[in-house]
Structures are given as structure tokens and as C-alpha cells.
PDB file of C-alpha atoms in Angstrom:
ATOM      1  CA  MET A 224       3.794   8.823  -6.999  1.00 59.00           C
ATOM      2  CA  THR A 225       4.497   9.277 -10.640  1.00 64.00           C
ATOM      3  CA  THR A 226       7.240  11.012 -12.348  1.00 67.00           C
ATOM      4  CA  ARG A 227       6.864  12.027 -15.372  1.00 63.00           C
ATOM      5  CA  LEU A 228      10.427  12.773 -16.931  1.00 63.00           C
ATOM      6  CA  ASP A 229       9.706  13.683 -20.498  1.00 70.00           C
ATOM      7  CA  PRO A 230       7.215  12.598 -23.171  1.00 82.00           C
ATOM      8  CA  GLN A 231       8.787   9.436 -23.356  1.00 87.00           C
ATOM      9  CA  VAL A 232       9.378   7.997 -19.809  1.00 92.00           C
ATOM     10  CA  SER A 233       7.082   7.844 -16.689  1.00 91.00           C
ATOM     11  CA  VAL A 234       8.538   6.071 -13.513  1.00 93.00           C
ATOM     12  CA  HIS A 235       5.839   4.715 -10.819  1.00 90.00           C
ATOM     13  CA  LEU A 236       6.764   4.096  -6.966  1.00 88.00           C
ATOM     14  CA  HIS A 237       3.572   1.448  -6.515  1.00 85.00           C
ATOM     15  CA  SER A 238       2.042   0.440  -3.190  1.00 84.00           C
ATOM     16  CA  PRO A 239       0.436  -3.190  -3.044  1.00 76.00           C
ATOM     17  CA  GLN A 240      -2.335  -1.301  -1.231  1.00 75.00           C
ATOM     18  CA  GLN A 241      -3.306   0.899  -4.120  1.00 79.00           C
ATOM     19  CA  GLU A 242      -4.449   0.456  -7.700  1.00 79.00           C
ATOM     20  CA  ALA A 243      -1.714   0.763 -10.278  1.00 79.00           C
ATOM     21  CA  PRO A 244      -2.168   4.165 -12.510  1.00 84.00           C
ATOM     22  CA  PRO A 245      -3.866   3.221 -16.178  1.00 90.00           C
ATOM     23  CA  HIS A 246      -1.634   1.989 -18.375  1.00 92.00           C
ATOM     24  CA  PRO A 247      -0.673   4.936 -20.624  1.00 91.00           C
ATOM     25  CA  GLY A 248      -2.063   2.926 -23.897  1.00 92.00           C
ATOM     26  CA  PRO A 249      -1.056   1.811 -27.465  1.00 92.00           C
ATOM     27  CA  GLY A 250       2.992   2.986 -28.132  1.00 93.00           C
ATOM     28  CA  TRP A 251       4.242   2.277 -24.828  1.00 95.00           C
ATOM     29  CA  THR A 252       5.510  -0.671 -23.127  1.00 97.00           C
ATOM     30  CA  ARG A 253       5.169  -0.869 -18.983  1.00 96.00           C
ATOM     31  CA  PHE A 254       7.970  -2.735 -16.914  1.00 97.00           C
ATOM     32  CA  VAL A 255       7.313  -3.588 -13.556  1.00 97.00           C
ATOM     33  CA  CYS A 256      10.431  -4.101 -11.868  1.00 97.00           C
ATOM     34  CA  ILE A 257      11.900  -6.583  -8.727  1.00 97.00           C
ATOM     35  CA  SER A 258      14.866  -8.160  -7.463  1.00 97.00           C
ATOM     36  CA  ASP A 259      16.012 -10.364  -4.338  1.00 95.00           C
ATOM     37  CA  THR A 260      12.519 -11.824  -3.382  1.00 95.00           C
ATOM     38  CA  HIS A 261      14.496 -14.499  -1.930  1.00 93.00           C
ATOM     39  CA  SER A 262      11.915 -17.051  -2.232  1.00 92.00           C
ATOM     40  CA  GLY A 263       9.345 -15.128  -0.817  1.00 93.00           C
ATOM     41  CA  ILE A 264       6.112 -13.868  -2.718  1.00 93.00           C
ATOM     42  CA  PHE A 265       4.421 -10.685  -3.307  1.00 92.00           C
ATOM     43  CA  ARG A 266       1.382  -8.947  -5.318  1.00 90.00           C
ATOM     44  CA  LEU A 267       2.731  -7.162  -8.120  1.00 93.00           C
ATOM     45  CA  PRO A 268       0.931  -4.713 -10.160  1.00 93.00           C
ATOM     46  CA  PRO A 269       0.052  -5.538 -14.315  1.00 94.00           C
ATOM     47  CA  GLY A 270       2.833  -4.977 -16.515  1.00 95.00           C
ATOM     48  CA  ASP A 271       3.599  -5.778 -20.113  1.00 96.00           C
ATOM     49  CA  VAL A 272       7.024  -6.894 -18.915  1.00 97.00           C
ATOM     50  CA  LEU A 273       8.226  -8.386 -15.432  1.00 97.00           C
ATOM     51  CA  ILE A 274      11.541  -7.973 -14.972  1.00 98.00           C
ATOM     52  CA  HIS A 275      13.474  -9.717 -11.843  1.00 97.00           C
ATOM     53  CA  ALA A 276      17.407  -8.828 -11.299  1.00 98.00           C
ATOM     54  CA  GLY A 277      18.107 -11.618  -8.887  1.00 94.00           C
ATOM     55  CA  ASP A 278      18.520 -13.687  -5.874  1.00 93.00           C
ATOM     56  CA  LEU A 279      15.210 -15.501  -7.074  1.00 92.00           C
ATOM     57  CA  SER A 280      16.409 -17.995  -4.063  1.00 90.00           C
ATOM     58  CA  SER A 281      17.362 -17.503  -0.441  1.00 87.00           C
ATOM     59  CA  TYR A 282      20.159 -20.118  -0.126  1.00 80.00           C
ATOM     60  CA  GLY A 283      20.082 -21.701  -3.176  1.00 78.00           C
ATOM     61  CA  ALA A 284      18.219 -24.709  -2.642  1.00 78.00           C
ATOM     62  CA  LEU A 285      15.762 -26.166  -5.521  1.00 78.00           C
ATOM     63  CA  PRO A 286      12.760 -26.024  -3.446  1.00 83.00           C
ATOM     64  CA  GLN A 287      13.046 -22.404  -3.050  1.00 86.00           C
ATOM     65  CA  LEU A 288      14.367 -21.851  -6.766  1.00 85.00           C
ATOM     66  CA  THR A 289      11.054 -24.006  -7.511  1.00 85.00           C
ATOM     67  CA  ARG A 290       8.832 -21.744  -5.492  1.00 90.00           C
ATOM     68  CA  THR A 291       9.965 -18.956  -7.395  1.00 91.00           C
ATOM     69  CA  ILE A 292       9.531 -20.141 -10.700  1.00 89.00           C
ATOM     70  CA  ASP A 293       6.022 -21.289  -9.979  1.00 90.00           C
ATOM     71  CA  TRP A 294       4.966 -17.921  -8.653  1.00 94.00           C
ATOM     72  CA  LEU A 295       6.662 -16.303 -11.507  1.00 93.00           C
ATOM     73  CA  THR A 296       4.995 -18.408 -14.080  1.00 91.00           C
ATOM     74  CA  SER A 297       1.619 -18.089 -12.556  1.00 93.00           C
ATOM     75  CA  LEU A 298       1.560 -14.451 -13.339  1.00 94.00           C
ATOM     76  CA  GLU A 299      -0.443 -12.206 -16.115  1.00 94.00           C
ATOM     77  CA  HIS A 300       2.429 -10.363 -17.339  1.00 95.00           C
ATOM     78  CA  PRO A 301       2.818 -11.678 -21.174  1.00 94.00           C
ATOM     79  CA  VAL A 302       6.881 -11.453 -21.128  1.00 95.00           C
ATOM     80  CA  LYS A 303       8.901 -12.276 -17.571  1.00 94.00           C
ATOM     81  CA  ILE A 304      12.452 -11.937 -17.620  1.00 95.00           C
ATOM     82  CA  ILE A 305      15.020 -12.776 -14.647  1.00 94.00           C
ATOM     83  CA  VAL A 306      18.597 -13.305 -13.680  1.00 94.00           C
ATOM     84  CA  ALA A 307      20.280 -15.021 -10.992  1.00 91.00           C
ATOM     85  CA  GLY A 308      22.443 -13.067  -8.491  1.00 93.00           C
ATOM     86  CA  ASN A 309      24.734 -14.571  -5.606  1.00 91.00           C
ATOM     87  CA  HIS A 310      22.285 -16.400  -3.541  1.00 89.00           C
ATOM     88  CA  ASP A 311      21.067 -18.358  -6.051  1.00 86.00           C
ATOM     89  CA  VAL A 312      23.748 -21.165  -5.579  1.00 76.00           C
ATOM     90  CA  ASN A 313      23.779 -24.309  -2.911  1.00 52.00           C
ATOM     91  CA  TYR A 314      26.105 -23.250  -0.635  1.00 43.00           C
ATOM     92  CA  ILE A 315      24.192 -25.113   2.150  1.00 40.00           C
ATOM     93  CA  SER A 316      23.938 -28.484   0.523  1.00 41.00           C
ATOM     94  CA  THR A 317      20.145 -29.406   1.277  1.00 44.00           C
ATOM     95  CA  ASP A 318      19.466 -32.185  -1.156  1.00 45.00           C
ATOM     96  CA  VAL A 319      20.114 -35.284   0.852  1.00 41.00           C
ATOM     97  CA  PRO A 320      20.806 -37.598  -0.953  1.00 43.00           C
ATOM     98  CA  PRO A 321      23.129 -36.983  -3.119  1.00 46.00           C
ATOM     99  CA  VAL A 322      24.295 -33.756  -2.131  1.00 51.00           C
ATOM    100  CA  LEU A 323      24.369 -31.368  -5.155  1.00 56.00           C
ATOM    101  CA  THR A 324      27.432 -29.285  -5.922  1.00 61.00           C
ATOM    102  CA  ALA A 325      26.901 -25.713  -6.263  1.00 61.00           C
ATOM    103  CA  SER A 326      27.721 -26.547  -9.766  1.00 66.00           C
ATOM    104  CA  GLN A 327      25.515 -29.440  -9.990  1.00 68.00           C
ATOM    105  CA  LEU A 328      22.728 -26.970  -8.933  1.00 65.00           C
ATOM    106  CA  ILE A 329      23.213 -24.041 -11.218  1.00 68.00           C
ATOM    107  CA  GLN A 330      22.898 -26.723 -14.313  1.00 73.00           C
ATOM    108  CA  ARG A 331      19.179 -27.868 -12.930  1.00 72.00           C
ATOM    109  CA  ALA A 332      18.603 -24.688 -12.142  1.00 71.00           C
ATOM    110  CA  ARG A 333      19.310 -23.536 -15.432  1.00 73.00           C
ATOM    111  CA  ALA A 334      17.248 -26.529 -17.240  1.00 76.00           C
ATOM    112  CA  THR A 335      14.417 -25.705 -15.341  1.00 73.00           C
ATOM    113  CA  VAL A 336      14.036 -22.217 -16.013  1.00 75.00           C
ATOM    114  CA  ARG A 337      15.212 -22.476 -19.650  1.00 74.00           C
ATOM    115  CA  SER A 338      12.327 -25.160 -20.444  1.00 74.00           C
ATOM    116  CA  LEU A 339       9.548 -22.144 -19.271  1.00 75.00           C
ATOM    117  CA  ALA A 340      10.591 -20.111 -22.495  1.00 75.00           C
ATOM    118  CA  SER A 341       7.753 -21.032 -24.274  1.00 72.00           C
ATOM    119  CA  ALA A 342       5.294 -19.844 -21.162  1.00 77.00           C
ATOM    120  CA  GLY A 343       6.751 -16.309 -21.540  1.00 89.00           C
ATOM    121  CA  LEU A 344       9.476 -16.733 -18.914  1.00 91.00           C
ATOM    122  CA  TYR A 345      12.883 -16.047 -19.947  1.00 92.00           C
ATOM    123  CA  TYR A 346      16.233 -16.708 -17.969  1.00 90.00           C
ATOM    124  CA  LEU A 347      19.519 -14.914 -19.353  1.00 92.00           C
ATOM    125  CA  GLU A 348      23.231 -15.306 -18.517  1.00 92.00           C
ATOM    126  CA  HIS A 349      25.847 -13.349 -19.886  1.00 94.00           C
ATOM    127  CA  GLU A 350      23.375 -13.438 -22.654  1.00 94.00           C
ATOM    128  CA  SER A 351      20.597 -10.691 -25.148  1.00 97.00           C
ATOM    129  CA  LEU A 352      17.172 -11.268 -25.666  1.00 95.00           C
ATOM    130  CA  HIS A 353      14.981  -9.216 -28.342  1.00 96.00           C
ATOM    131  CA  PHE A 354      11.246  -9.437 -27.402  1.00 94.00           C
ATOM    132  CA  THR A 355       8.481  -8.047 -29.373  1.00 93.00           C
ATOM    133  CA  ALA A 356       6.214  -6.451 -26.277  1.00 89.00           C
ATOM    134  CA  PRO A 357       2.010  -5.879 -27.206  1.00 83.00           C
ATOM    135  CA  SER A 358       2.499  -3.424 -28.587  1.00 84.00           C
ATOM    136  CA  GLY A 359       4.545  -4.667 -31.015  1.00 90.00           C
ATOM    137  CA  LYS A 360       7.870  -2.922 -30.306  1.00 93.00           C
ATOM    138  CA  VAL A 361      11.073  -5.372 -30.160  1.00 97.00           C
ATOM    139  CA  TRP A 362      13.223  -4.553 -27.074  1.00 98.00           C
ATOM    140  CA  LYS A 363      16.516  -5.619 -27.163  1.00 98.00           C
ATOM    141  CA  VAL A 364      18.107  -7.031 -23.668  1.00 98.00           C
ATOM    142  CA  TYR A 365      21.065  -7.948 -21.771  1.00 98.00           C
ATOM    143  CA  GLY A 366      21.006  -9.562 -18.276  1.00 97.00           C
ATOM    144  CA  SER A 367      24.114 -10.894 -16.211  1.00 96.00           C
ATOM    145  CA  PRO A 368      24.034 -12.318 -12.672  1.00 94.00           C
ATOM    146  CA  ALA A 369      27.997 -11.012 -11.905  1.00 95.00           C
ATOM    147  CA  ALA A 370      28.868  -9.271  -8.840  1.00 96.00           C
ATOM    148  CA  PRO A 371      31.684  -8.316  -7.058  1.00 95.00           C
ATOM    149  CA  ILE A 372      32.835 -10.539  -4.507  1.00 91.00           C
ATOM    150  CA  HIS A 373      31.218 -11.038  -1.037  1.00 78.00           C
ATOM    151  CA  LEU A 374      31.630 -13.897   0.700  1.00 70.00           C
ATOM    152  CA  GLU A 375      30.380 -17.160  -0.730  1.00 73.00           C
ATOM    153  CA  GLY A 376      28.028 -17.274  -3.385  1.00 82.00           C
ATOM    154  CA  ALA A 377      27.315 -17.881  -7.178  1.00 86.00           C
ATOM    155  CA  PHE A 378      28.390 -16.020 -10.153  1.00 91.00           C
ATOM    156  CA  GLN A 379      30.717 -13.711  -8.347  1.00 93.00           C
ATOM    157  CA  TYR A 380      34.361 -11.976  -9.258  1.00 95.00           C
ATOM    158  CA  ALA A 381      37.353 -10.911  -8.053  1.00 94.00           C
ATOM    159  CA  SER A 382      38.724  -9.114  -9.853  1.00 96.00           C
ATOM    160  CA  SER A 383      38.532  -5.387 -12.455  1.00 96.00           C
ATOM    161  CA  THR A 384      40.109  -7.977 -15.206  1.00 97.00           C
ATOM    162  CA  GLU A 385      37.377 -10.406 -14.556  1.00 96.00           C
ATOM    163  CA  ALA A 386      34.478  -7.577 -14.587  1.00 97.00           C
ATOM    164  CA  LYS A 387      35.832  -6.344 -17.482  1.00 98.00           C
ATOM    165  CA  ALA A 388      35.270  -9.597 -19.354  1.00 97.00           C
ATOM    166  CA  ILE A 389      31.992  -9.572 -18.015  1.00 97.00           C
ATOM    167  CA  TYR A 390      30.889  -6.340 -19.117  1.00 98.00           C
ATOM    168  CA  GLN A 391      32.311  -5.918 -22.174  1.00 98.00           C
ATOM    169  CA  CYS A 392      29.961  -8.867 -23.434  1.00 98.00           C
ATOM    170  CA  VAL A 393      27.031  -6.266 -23.247  1.00 98.00           C
ATOM    171  CA  PRO A 394      25.820  -5.185 -26.886  1.00 98.00           C
ATOM    172  CA  GLU A 395      26.033  -1.600 -27.859  1.00 97.00           C
ATOM    173  CA  ASP A 396      22.599  -1.163 -29.103  1.00 97.00           C
ATOM    174  CA  THR A 397      21.870  -2.852 -25.712  1.00 98.00           C
ATOM    175  CA  GLU A 398      18.255  -0.732 -24.498  1.00 98.00           C
ATOM    176  CA  ILE A 399      17.480  -2.593 -20.894  1.00 98.00           C
ATOM    177  CA  LEU A 400      19.922  -3.612 -19.370  1.00 98.00           C
ATOM    178  CA  ILE A 401      19.292  -6.300 -16.174  1.00 98.00           C
ATOM    179  CA  THR A 402      22.284  -6.590 -13.646  1.00 98.00           C
ATOM    180  CA  HIS A 403      22.536  -8.288 -10.292  1.00 98.00           C
ATOM    181  CA  THR A 404      24.885  -5.602  -8.954  1.00 98.00           C
ATOM    182  CA  PRO A 405      24.768  -1.827  -9.194  1.00 98.00           C
ATOM    183  CA  PRO A 406      27.006   0.161 -10.579  1.00 98.00           C
ATOM    184  CA  TYR A 407      29.261   2.325  -8.199  1.00 98.00           C
ATOM    185  CA  ARG A 408      27.348   5.412  -6.725  1.00 96.00           C
ATOM    186  CA  THR A 409      23.983   3.969  -8.432  1.00 97.00           C
ATOM    187  CA  LEU A 410      21.179   3.476  -5.931  1.00 97.00           C
ATOM    188  CA  ASP A 411      24.241   0.945  -4.169  1.00 97.00           C
ATOM    189  CA  LYS A 412      24.900   2.198  -1.172  1.00 96.00           C
ATOM    190  CA  THR A 413      25.046   0.301   2.138  1.00 95.00           C
ATOM    191  CA  ARG A 414      23.824   0.515   5.870  1.00 93.00           C
ATOM    192  CA  LYS A 415      27.314   1.555   6.583  1.00 93.00           C
ATOM    193  CA  GLY A 416      27.638   4.430   4.030  1.00 95.00           C
ATOM    194  CA  LYS A 417      29.644   2.705   1.644  1.00 94.00           C
ATOM    195  CA  TYR A 418      28.990   2.298  -2.156  1.00 96.00           C
ATOM    196  CA  ALA A 419      29.016  -1.197  -3.174  1.00 96.00           C
ATOM    197  CA  GLY A 420      28.129  -1.107  -6.757  1.00 97.00           C
ATOM    198  CA  CYS A 421      30.331  -1.662  -9.763  1.00 98.00           C
ATOM    199  CA  PRO A 422      33.034   0.939 -11.136  1.00 98.00           C
ATOM    200  CA  ILE A 423      33.693  -1.027 -14.182  1.00 98.00           C
ATOM    201  CA  LEU A 424      29.868  -1.335 -14.768  1.00 98.00           C
ATOM    202  CA  SER A 425      29.797   2.516 -14.170  1.00 97.00           C
ATOM    203  CA  SER A 426      32.704   2.965 -16.898  1.00 97.00           C
ATOM    204  CA  ARG A 427      30.264   0.466 -19.251  1.00 98.00           C
ATOM    205  CA  LEU A 428      27.025   2.059 -18.946  1.00 97.00           C
ATOM    206  CA  ARG A 429      28.645   5.693 -19.575  1.00 95.00           C
ATOM    207  CA  GLN A 430      29.136   3.538 -23.238  1.00 96.00           C
ATOM    208  CA  LEU A 431      25.882   2.183 -23.822  1.00 96.00           C
ATOM    209  CA  ARG A 432      24.129   5.319 -25.520  1.00 94.00           C
ATOM    210  CA  HIS A 433      21.309   3.629 -26.640  1.00 95.00           C
ATOM    211  CA  CYS A 434      20.700   1.940 -23.123  1.00 97.00           C
ATOM    212  CA  ARG A 435      17.311   3.378 -21.277  1.00 97.00           C
ATOM    213  CA  LEU A 436      16.603   1.249 -18.421  1.00 98.00           C
ATOM    214  CA  HIS A 437      18.721  -0.735 -16.519  1.00 98.00           C
ATOM    215  CA  VAL A 438      17.170  -2.542 -13.668  1.00 98.00           C
ATOM    216  CA  PHE A 439      19.296  -4.772 -10.561  1.00 98.00           C
ATOM    217  CA  GLY A 440      19.213  -5.013  -7.011  1.00 97.00           C
ATOM    218  CA  HIS A 441      21.479  -6.584  -4.702  1.00 95.00           C
ATOM    219  CA  ILE A 442      21.740  -3.644  -2.323  1.00 95.00           C
ATOM    220  CA  HIS A 443      18.701  -3.906  -0.627  1.00 93.00           C
ATOM    221  CA  GLU A 444      18.622  -1.146   1.474  1.00 93.00           C
ATOM    222  CA  ALA A 445      19.099   1.344  -1.470  1.00 94.00           C
ATOM    223  CA  ALA A 446      15.897   0.416  -3.359  1.00 94.00           C
ATOM    224  CA  GLY A 447      14.415   3.099  -5.557  1.00 92.00           C
ATOM    225  CA  ALA A 448      14.763   4.737  -8.734  1.00 93.00           C
ATOM    226  CA  GLY A 449      16.780   7.244 -10.267  1.00 91.00           C
ATOM    227  CA  VAL A 450      17.359   9.389 -13.714  1.00 90.00           C
ATOM    228  CA  ASP A 451      20.281  10.350 -15.293  1.00 88.00           C
ATOM    229  CA  ASP A 452      20.687  12.155 -18.689  1.00 85.00           C
ATOM    230  CA  VAL A 453      22.286  10.361 -21.548  1.00 86.00           C
ATOM    231  CA  GLY A 454      23.293  12.727 -24.460  1.00 80.00           C
ATOM    232  CA  GLY A 455      20.051  13.900 -24.329  1.00 80.00           C
ATOM    233  CA  THR A 456      17.718  11.107 -23.280  1.00 81.00           C
ATOM    234  CA  HIS A 457      16.501  10.010 -20.132  1.00 89.00           C
ATOM    235  CA  ARG A 458      18.052   6.491 -18.562  1.00 95.00           C
ATOM    236  CA  VAL A 459      15.725   5.210 -15.626  1.00 96.00           C
ATOM    237  CA  SER A 460      17.618   3.146 -12.767  1.00 97.00           C
ATOM    238  CA  VAL A 461      16.200   1.004 -10.413  1.00 97.00           C
ATOM    239  CA  ASN A 462      16.946  -0.978  -7.508  1.00 97.00           C
ATOM    240  CA  ALA A 463      14.353  -2.932  -7.756  1.00 97.00           C
ATOM    241  CA  ALA A 464      15.099  -5.181  -3.941  1.00 95.00           C
ATOM    242  CA  VAL A 465      11.793  -5.413  -2.487  1.00 89.00           C
ATOM    243  CA  PRO A 466      12.214  -6.972   1.043  1.00 68.00           C
ATOM    244  CA  LEU A 467      12.841  -3.253   2.386  1.00 57.00           C
ATOM    245  CA  SER A 468      11.057  -1.665   0.197  1.00 59.00           C
ATOM    246  CA  ASP A 469       7.266  -0.500   0.838  1.00 69.00           C
ATOM    247  CA  SER A 470       6.804   0.021  -3.235  1.00 84.00           C
ATOM    248  CA  ILE A 471       7.442  -1.625  -6.577  1.00 93.00           C
ATOM    249  CA  VAL A 472       8.977   0.118  -9.211  1.00 94.00           C
ATOM    250  CA  VAL A 473       7.153   0.713 -12.683  1.00 95.00           C
ATOM    251  CA  VAL A 474       8.135   2.559 -15.745  1.00 96.00           C
ATOM    252  CA  ASP A 475       6.605   3.218 -18.602  1.00 95.00           C
ATOM    253  CA  MET A 476       8.793   3.759 -21.856  1.00 95.00           C
ATOM    254  CA  ARG A 477       7.081   4.707 -25.354  1.00 93.00           C
ATOM    255  CA  ASP A 478       8.203   3.091 -27.750  1.00 89.00           C
TER     256      ASP A 478
END
């Protein structure tokens, strides 16, 4: 299914059993959006930019992370941008001996992923990235692995004060935002009918007038895409969790 929102953006729900729609051509950037792969490997359509919104592994074990990074590195997308998620911490102690603490594993994982920037793979942890798409457009990206606290896990916050400190760091000129958590009431409804997204993130997004694409995951059963009108411009929101979805969200944006 393809939805053409306006002359500036199209959203495709791509089934792995079908060919992706043709790239719209010069002056456009194609974003392929995934999240919550949990050490799995999936067939993805080609594109200019691959975005992974966290939960790279199942339980944070380094071999699981390595499997995901090897897979991502092998893909032909010229630019690949990833954040971590709450599952990306070693709270089941699988390294023996010695057993790595959660903080030690996160540090090792950071070093492993950051070393691959020369291969077009970029890891963002509460930080910005400006990259040049094949079209020549320079996109302004911000990525954060944070999410409201839910049992054990990594990169979680427990209060609105912590959340405000995290999301106020997102630059005003951000065009592409990648977070692990959804914003409140945007593709965040659980099976039990609860809206599990972050209200503080939702409030911050109302201030980010230049943000054209927001990619997240975390709530698997709410996977999909939606569109909001922000000051006369369409903003695409993508819950890119793939395990329970039979399609991959592909977003084409005119530079």
C-alpha cells in the first residue's frame, strides 16, 4: 500500500514478498524504518537511509548485538542510523567469565558500534547527526534510546523531570527524530488498551516544528504509520517494530 500525502512525502507499507515501489528519483530520500528486531534478521527493501529505533538484541548479550551489527553492516543502504532500546543491556549475565555488568556491556557495545561509522553505520545516544543523502540533501537527525521505566532494562527514566531533561536536548532544527519510545497516544496502544507512550516526548514534539519524520518502536502491537499536520507540513510518525508486523514502513521525502 502506498499513501501519497502531498508533493513532498509518500508512505509505503512494504511486504517482503513484494518488490518495493520504484524510488521516486533525484531530489528524494528514501527511508527504510525498522525497530525491535531483537537479534532477528529480516529481508528489507533497498533505500537511501536505514533507521533502526532500538532493541537491537533480545537480552543485551554481546553475541546478540554482534549478530545484529554484522547483519546491518552487510546491508547496502548507504546510511544506516541506529539507537539502542531497553532490551540492550545484559541483565541476564551471559558472559562467563568474567561476567560483565550492565554498564560495562553498554560501554563495550558503544565502542563496537561507533567503530563502524566509516562503513555508514551510525549509533546515536542522546546526540545529533548531520548526514548527506545520495541526493545531496543534508538531513539533521537526533537519536535517543530512552523510554519510560518498565521492569528491568537500559536507558529508562522514572520521572517527568528526567524525561524533560532528556527531550529538551533535542535541537529545534531536528528534521528526523529517532526515539525508542513512542510519544503518548501516537501508535502506542498496548493489547490491554493502555497508551504507553511518553507525554513529555509528545509535548516536546509540538515544539519541533521542523521535524518531518519521527521513527520509534517499543510497543510492538502498535506498529504502523500515521501522519500529523504541523504548521501546514506533514509529519510522518512510524512505529517501526517488526516482529509482529508483516510489512516494513518505507517513507519517501522530497529534499
